[in-house]
C-alpha positions as YAML, in Angstrom:
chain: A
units: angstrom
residues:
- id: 1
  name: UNK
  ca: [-15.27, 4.92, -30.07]
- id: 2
  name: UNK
  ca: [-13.47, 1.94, -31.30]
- id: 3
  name: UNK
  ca: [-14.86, -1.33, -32.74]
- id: 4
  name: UNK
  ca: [-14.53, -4.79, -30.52]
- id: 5
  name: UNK
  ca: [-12.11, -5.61, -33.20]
- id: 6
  name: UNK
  ca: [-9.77, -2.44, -32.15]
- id: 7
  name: UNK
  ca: [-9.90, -4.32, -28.28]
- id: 8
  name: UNK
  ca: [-8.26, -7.20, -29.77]
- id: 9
  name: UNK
  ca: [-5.44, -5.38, -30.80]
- id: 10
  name: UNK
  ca: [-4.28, -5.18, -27.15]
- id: 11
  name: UNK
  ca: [-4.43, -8.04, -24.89]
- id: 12
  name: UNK
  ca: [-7.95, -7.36, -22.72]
- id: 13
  name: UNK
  ca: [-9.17, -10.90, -21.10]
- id: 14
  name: UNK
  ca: [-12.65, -11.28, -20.99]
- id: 15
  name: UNK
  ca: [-13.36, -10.78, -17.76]
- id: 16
  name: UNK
  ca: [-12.95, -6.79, -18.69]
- id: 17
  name: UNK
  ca: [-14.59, -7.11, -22.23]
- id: 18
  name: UNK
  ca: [-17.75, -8.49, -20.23]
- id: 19
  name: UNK
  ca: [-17.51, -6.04, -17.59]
- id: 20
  name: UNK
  ca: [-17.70, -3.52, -20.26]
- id: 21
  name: UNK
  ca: [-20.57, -5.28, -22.16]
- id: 22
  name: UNK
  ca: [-22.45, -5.80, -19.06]
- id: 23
  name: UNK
  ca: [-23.03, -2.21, -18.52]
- id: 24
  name: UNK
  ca: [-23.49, -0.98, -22.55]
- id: 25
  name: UNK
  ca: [-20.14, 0.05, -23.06]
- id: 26
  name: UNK
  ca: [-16.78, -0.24, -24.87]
- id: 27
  name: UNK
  ca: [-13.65, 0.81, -23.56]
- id: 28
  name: UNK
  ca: [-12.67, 4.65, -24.86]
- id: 29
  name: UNK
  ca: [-10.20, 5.06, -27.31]
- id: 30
  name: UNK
  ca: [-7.44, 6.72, -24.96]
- id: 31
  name: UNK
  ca: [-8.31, 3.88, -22.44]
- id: 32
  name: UNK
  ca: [-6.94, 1.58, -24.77]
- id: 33
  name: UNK
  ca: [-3.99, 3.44, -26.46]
- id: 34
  name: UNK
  ca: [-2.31, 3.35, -22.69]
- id: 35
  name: UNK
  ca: [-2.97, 0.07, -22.33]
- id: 36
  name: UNK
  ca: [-1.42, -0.50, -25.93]
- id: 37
  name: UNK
  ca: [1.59, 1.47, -24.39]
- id: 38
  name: UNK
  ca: [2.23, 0.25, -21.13]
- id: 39
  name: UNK
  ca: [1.82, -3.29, -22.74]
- id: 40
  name: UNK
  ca: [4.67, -2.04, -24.89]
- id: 41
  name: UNK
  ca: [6.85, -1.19, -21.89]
- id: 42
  name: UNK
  ca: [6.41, 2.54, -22.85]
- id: 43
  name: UNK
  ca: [5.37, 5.47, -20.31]
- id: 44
  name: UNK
  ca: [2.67, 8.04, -21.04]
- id: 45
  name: UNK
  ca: [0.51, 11.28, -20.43]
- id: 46
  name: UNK
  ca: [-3.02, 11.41, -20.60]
- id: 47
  name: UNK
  ca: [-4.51, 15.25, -20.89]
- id: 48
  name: UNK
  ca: [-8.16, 15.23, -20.77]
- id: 49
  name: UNK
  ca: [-11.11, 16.69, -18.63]
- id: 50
  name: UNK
  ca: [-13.00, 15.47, -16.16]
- id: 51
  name: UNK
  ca: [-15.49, 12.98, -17.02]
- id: 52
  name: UNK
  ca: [-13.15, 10.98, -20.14]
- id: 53
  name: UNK
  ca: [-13.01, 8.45, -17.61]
- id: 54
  name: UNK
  ca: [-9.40, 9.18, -17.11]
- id: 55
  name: UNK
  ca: [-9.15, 7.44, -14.06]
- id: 56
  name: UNK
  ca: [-9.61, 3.82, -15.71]
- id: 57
  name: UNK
  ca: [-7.40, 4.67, -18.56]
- id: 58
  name: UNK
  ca: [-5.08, 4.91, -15.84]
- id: 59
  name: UNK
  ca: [-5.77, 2.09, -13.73]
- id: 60
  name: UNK
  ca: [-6.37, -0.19, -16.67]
- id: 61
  name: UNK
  ca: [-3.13, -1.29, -17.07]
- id: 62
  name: UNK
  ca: [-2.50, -2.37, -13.75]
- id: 63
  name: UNK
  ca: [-5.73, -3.94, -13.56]
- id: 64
  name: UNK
  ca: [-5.02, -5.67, -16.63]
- id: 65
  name: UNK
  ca: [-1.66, -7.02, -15.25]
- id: 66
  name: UNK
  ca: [-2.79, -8.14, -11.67]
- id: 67
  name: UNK
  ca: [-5.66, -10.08, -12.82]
- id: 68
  name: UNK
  ca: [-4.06, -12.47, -15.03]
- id: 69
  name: UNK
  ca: [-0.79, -12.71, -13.11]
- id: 70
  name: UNK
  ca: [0.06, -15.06, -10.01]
- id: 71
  name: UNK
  ca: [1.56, -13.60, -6.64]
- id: 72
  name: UNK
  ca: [3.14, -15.88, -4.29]
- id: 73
  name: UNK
  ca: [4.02, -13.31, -1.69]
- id: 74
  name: UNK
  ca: [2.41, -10.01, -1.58]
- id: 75
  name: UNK
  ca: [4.64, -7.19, -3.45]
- id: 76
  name: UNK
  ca: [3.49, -3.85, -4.80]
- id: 77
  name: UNK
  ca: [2.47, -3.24, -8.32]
- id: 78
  name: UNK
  ca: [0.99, -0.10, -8.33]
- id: 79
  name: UNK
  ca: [1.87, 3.23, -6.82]
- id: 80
  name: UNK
  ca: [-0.77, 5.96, -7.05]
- id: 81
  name: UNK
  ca: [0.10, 9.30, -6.28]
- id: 82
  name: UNK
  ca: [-2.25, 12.12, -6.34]
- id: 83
  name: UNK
  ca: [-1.99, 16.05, -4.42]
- id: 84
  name: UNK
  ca: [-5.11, 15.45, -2.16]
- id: 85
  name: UNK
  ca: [-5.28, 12.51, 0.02]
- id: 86
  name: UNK
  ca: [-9.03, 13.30, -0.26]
- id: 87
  name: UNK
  ca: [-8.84, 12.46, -3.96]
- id: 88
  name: UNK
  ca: [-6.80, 9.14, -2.88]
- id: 89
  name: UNK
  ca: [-10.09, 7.60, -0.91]
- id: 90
  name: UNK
  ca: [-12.38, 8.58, -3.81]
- id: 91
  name: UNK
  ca: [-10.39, 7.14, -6.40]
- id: 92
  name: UNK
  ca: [-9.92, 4.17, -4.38]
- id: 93
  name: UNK
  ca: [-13.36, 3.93, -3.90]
- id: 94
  name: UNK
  ca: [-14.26, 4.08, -8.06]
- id: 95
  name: UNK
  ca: [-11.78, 1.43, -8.56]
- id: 96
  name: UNK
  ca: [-13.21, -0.94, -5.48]
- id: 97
  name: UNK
  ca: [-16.82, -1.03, -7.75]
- id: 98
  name: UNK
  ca: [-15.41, -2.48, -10.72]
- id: 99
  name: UNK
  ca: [-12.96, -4.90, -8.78]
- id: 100
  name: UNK
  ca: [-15.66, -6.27, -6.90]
- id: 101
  name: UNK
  ca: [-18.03, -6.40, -9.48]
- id: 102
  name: UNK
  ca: [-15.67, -8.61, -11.81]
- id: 103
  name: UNK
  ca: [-14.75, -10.71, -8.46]
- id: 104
  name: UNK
  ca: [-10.90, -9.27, -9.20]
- id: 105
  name: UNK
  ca: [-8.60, -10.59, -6.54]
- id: 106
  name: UNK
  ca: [-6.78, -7.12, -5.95]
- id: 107
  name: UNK
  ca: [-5.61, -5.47, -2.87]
- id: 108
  name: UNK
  ca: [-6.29, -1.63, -2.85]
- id: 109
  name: UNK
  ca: [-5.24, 0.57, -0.01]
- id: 110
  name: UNK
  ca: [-4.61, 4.38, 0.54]
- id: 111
  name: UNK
  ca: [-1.88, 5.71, 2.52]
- id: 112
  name: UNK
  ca: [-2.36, 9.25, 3.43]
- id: 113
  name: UNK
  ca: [-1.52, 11.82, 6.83]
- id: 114
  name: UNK
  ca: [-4.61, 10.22, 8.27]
- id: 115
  name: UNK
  ca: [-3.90, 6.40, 7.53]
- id: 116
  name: UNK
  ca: [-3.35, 4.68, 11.21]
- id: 117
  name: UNK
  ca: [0.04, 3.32, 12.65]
- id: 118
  name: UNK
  ca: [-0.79, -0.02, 12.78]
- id: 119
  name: UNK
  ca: [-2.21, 0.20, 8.90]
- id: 120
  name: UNK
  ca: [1.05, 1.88, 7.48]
- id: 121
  name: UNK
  ca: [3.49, -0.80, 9.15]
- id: 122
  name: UNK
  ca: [1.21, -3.59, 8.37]
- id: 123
  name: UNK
  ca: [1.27, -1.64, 4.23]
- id: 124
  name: UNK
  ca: [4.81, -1.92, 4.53]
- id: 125
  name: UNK
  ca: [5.60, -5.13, 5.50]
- id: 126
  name: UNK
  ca: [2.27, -6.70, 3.34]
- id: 127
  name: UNK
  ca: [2.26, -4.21, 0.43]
- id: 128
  name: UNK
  ca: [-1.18, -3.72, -0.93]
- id: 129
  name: UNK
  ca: [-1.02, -4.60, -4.82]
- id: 130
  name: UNK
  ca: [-2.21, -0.99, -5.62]
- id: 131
  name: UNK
  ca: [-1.43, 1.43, -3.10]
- id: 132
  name: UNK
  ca: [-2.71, 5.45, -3.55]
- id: 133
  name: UNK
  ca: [-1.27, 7.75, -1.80]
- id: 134
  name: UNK
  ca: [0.49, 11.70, -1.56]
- id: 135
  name: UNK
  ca: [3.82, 13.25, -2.29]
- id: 136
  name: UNK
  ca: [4.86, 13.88, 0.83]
- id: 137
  name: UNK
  ca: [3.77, 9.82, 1.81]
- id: 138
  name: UNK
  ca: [5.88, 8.94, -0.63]
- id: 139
  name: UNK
  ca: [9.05, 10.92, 0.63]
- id: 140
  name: UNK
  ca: [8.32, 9.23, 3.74]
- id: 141
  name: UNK
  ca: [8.24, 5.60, 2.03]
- id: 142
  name: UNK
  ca: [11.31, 6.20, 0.61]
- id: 143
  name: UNK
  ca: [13.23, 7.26, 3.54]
- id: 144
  name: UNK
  ca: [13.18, 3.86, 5.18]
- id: 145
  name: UNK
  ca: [15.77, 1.48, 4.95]
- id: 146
  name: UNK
  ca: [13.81, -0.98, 3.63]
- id: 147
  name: UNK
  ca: [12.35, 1.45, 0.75]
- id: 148
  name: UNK
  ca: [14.78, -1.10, -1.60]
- id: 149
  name: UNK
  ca: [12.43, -4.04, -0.87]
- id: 150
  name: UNK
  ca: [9.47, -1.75, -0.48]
- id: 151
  name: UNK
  ca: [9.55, -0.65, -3.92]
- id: 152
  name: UNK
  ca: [11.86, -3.16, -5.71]
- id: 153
  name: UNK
  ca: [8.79, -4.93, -7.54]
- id: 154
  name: UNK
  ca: [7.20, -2.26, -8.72]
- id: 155
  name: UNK
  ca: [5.34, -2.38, -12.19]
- id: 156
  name: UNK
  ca: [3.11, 1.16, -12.42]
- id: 157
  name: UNK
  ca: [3.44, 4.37, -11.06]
- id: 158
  name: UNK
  ca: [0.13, 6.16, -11.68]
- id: 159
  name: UNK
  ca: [0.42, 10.59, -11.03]
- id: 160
  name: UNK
  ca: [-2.53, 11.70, -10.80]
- id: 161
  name: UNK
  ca: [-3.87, 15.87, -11.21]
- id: 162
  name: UNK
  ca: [-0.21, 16.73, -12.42]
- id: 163
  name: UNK
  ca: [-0.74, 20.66, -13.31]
- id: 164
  name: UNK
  ca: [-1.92, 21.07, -9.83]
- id: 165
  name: UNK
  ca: [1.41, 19.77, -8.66]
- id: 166
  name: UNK
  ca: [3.81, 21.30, -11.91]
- id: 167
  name: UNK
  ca: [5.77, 24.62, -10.88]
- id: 168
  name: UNK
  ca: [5.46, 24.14, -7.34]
- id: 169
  name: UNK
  ca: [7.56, 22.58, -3.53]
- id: 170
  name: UNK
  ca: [4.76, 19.76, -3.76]
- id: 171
  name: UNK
  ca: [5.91, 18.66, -7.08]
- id: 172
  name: UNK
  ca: [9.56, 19.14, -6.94]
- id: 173
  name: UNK
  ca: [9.70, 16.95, -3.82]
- id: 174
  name: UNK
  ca: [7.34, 14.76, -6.59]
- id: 175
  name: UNK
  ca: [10.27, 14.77, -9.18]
- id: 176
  name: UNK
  ca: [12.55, 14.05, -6.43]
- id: 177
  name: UNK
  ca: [10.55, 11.23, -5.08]
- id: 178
  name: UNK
  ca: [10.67, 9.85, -8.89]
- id: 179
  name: UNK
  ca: [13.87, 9.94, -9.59]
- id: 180
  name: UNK
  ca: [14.97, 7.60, -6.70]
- id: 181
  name: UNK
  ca: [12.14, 5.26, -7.96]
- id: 182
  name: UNK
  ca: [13.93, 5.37, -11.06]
- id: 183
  name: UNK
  ca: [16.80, 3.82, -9.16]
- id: 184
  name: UNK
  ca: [14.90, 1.30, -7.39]
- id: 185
  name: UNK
  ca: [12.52, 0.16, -9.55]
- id: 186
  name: UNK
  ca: [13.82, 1.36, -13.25]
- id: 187
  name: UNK
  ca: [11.74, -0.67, -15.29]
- id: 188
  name: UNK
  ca: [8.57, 0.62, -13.46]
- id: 189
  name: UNK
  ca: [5.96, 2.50, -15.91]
- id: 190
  name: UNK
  ca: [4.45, 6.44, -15.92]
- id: 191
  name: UNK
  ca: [0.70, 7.20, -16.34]
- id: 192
  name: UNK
  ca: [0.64, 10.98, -15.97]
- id: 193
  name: UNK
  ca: [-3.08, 11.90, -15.59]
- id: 194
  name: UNK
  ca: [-4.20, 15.81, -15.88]
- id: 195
  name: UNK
  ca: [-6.49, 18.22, -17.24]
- id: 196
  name: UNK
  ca: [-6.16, 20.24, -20.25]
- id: 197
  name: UNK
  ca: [-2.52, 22.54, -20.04]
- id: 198
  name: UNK
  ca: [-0.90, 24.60, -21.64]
- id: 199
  name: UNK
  ca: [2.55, 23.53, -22.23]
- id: 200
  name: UNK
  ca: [2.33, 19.47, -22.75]
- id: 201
  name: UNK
  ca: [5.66, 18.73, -23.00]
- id: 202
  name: UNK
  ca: [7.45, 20.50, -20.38]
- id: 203
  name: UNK
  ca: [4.42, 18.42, -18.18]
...
């Protein structure tokens, strides 16, 4: 665990620093290095097991960014992609507590198979500012015409459980799925989240 002089080497605001202190902690050391490196413009992977409190390492950045930034018109900053739209709601949920809790102005929505009508046009033409959802959501956001607009602000892309999707339909449609976000939003950053695997690299 790092010192509250290593948290100074990346640019926390205090509202997070107290948040922290408030509940007798410190941020983790890997929670930090990816905010060092998204801060730096850089992608990156995160392989740990459950309970390193990968999930905030993740969302970190983003929450980072949204709370000291203005919005004039709502655009999406975040896309959160995970295998189980059951995982979606619960990490929505864990990052709700926190957001609240530091009075965070941040929209967070999922977007899953079971996500109304009404909700997904209204997500579309009002983007959430962090918006979870599935591979096969995503396919779907990307075939409209207005997926150019949709995703042309985008600042994070956050994948979620990666080995379960690796070597499989799910996460080729994934890769495909990335590659046009590549196109459309290029200077967009990776947070790869998974558990321990064998092969790192080809992850």
């Amino acid at each position: 665990m790092k010192s509250n002089a290593a948290i100074n080497d990346v640019s926390l605001t205090a509202v997070f620093t107290d948040w922290f202190a408030a509940r007798g902690w410190q941020p983790r050391p890997h929670q930090l290095e990816l905010l060092r490196l998204a801060q730096a413009g850089k992608s990156s992977l995160l392989i740990a097991p459950t309970g390193a409190g990968k999930t905030l390492a993740g969302f970190l950045p983003s929450l980072s960014e949204l709370a000291s930034s203005s919005r004039e018109a709502p655009r999406l900053h975040t896309l959160y992609i995970s295998p189980l739209k059951a995982l979606a709601v619960d990490v929505q949920r864990n990052l709700l507590t926190p957001v609240a809790a530091m009075d965070l102005d941040i929209s967070i929505e999922t977007r899953t198979g079971d996500t109304p009508q009404n909700r997904r046009q209204r997500q579309r033409a009002s983007p959430p500012d962090i918006l979870l959802t599935t591979p096969e959501q995503l396919a779907l956001l990307l075939s409209y015409p207005d997926a150019a607009r949709f995703f042309g602000d985008l600042q994070m892309i956050v994948l979620d459980e990666l080995h379960a999707l690796a070597n499989s339909k799910r996460g080729d449609l994934l890769s495909l799925g990335l590659a046009r976000l590549a196109r459309l939003a290029p200077e967009a950053r990776r947070i790869g989240l998974s558990a321990t695997v064998a092969d790192p690299d080809e992850l």
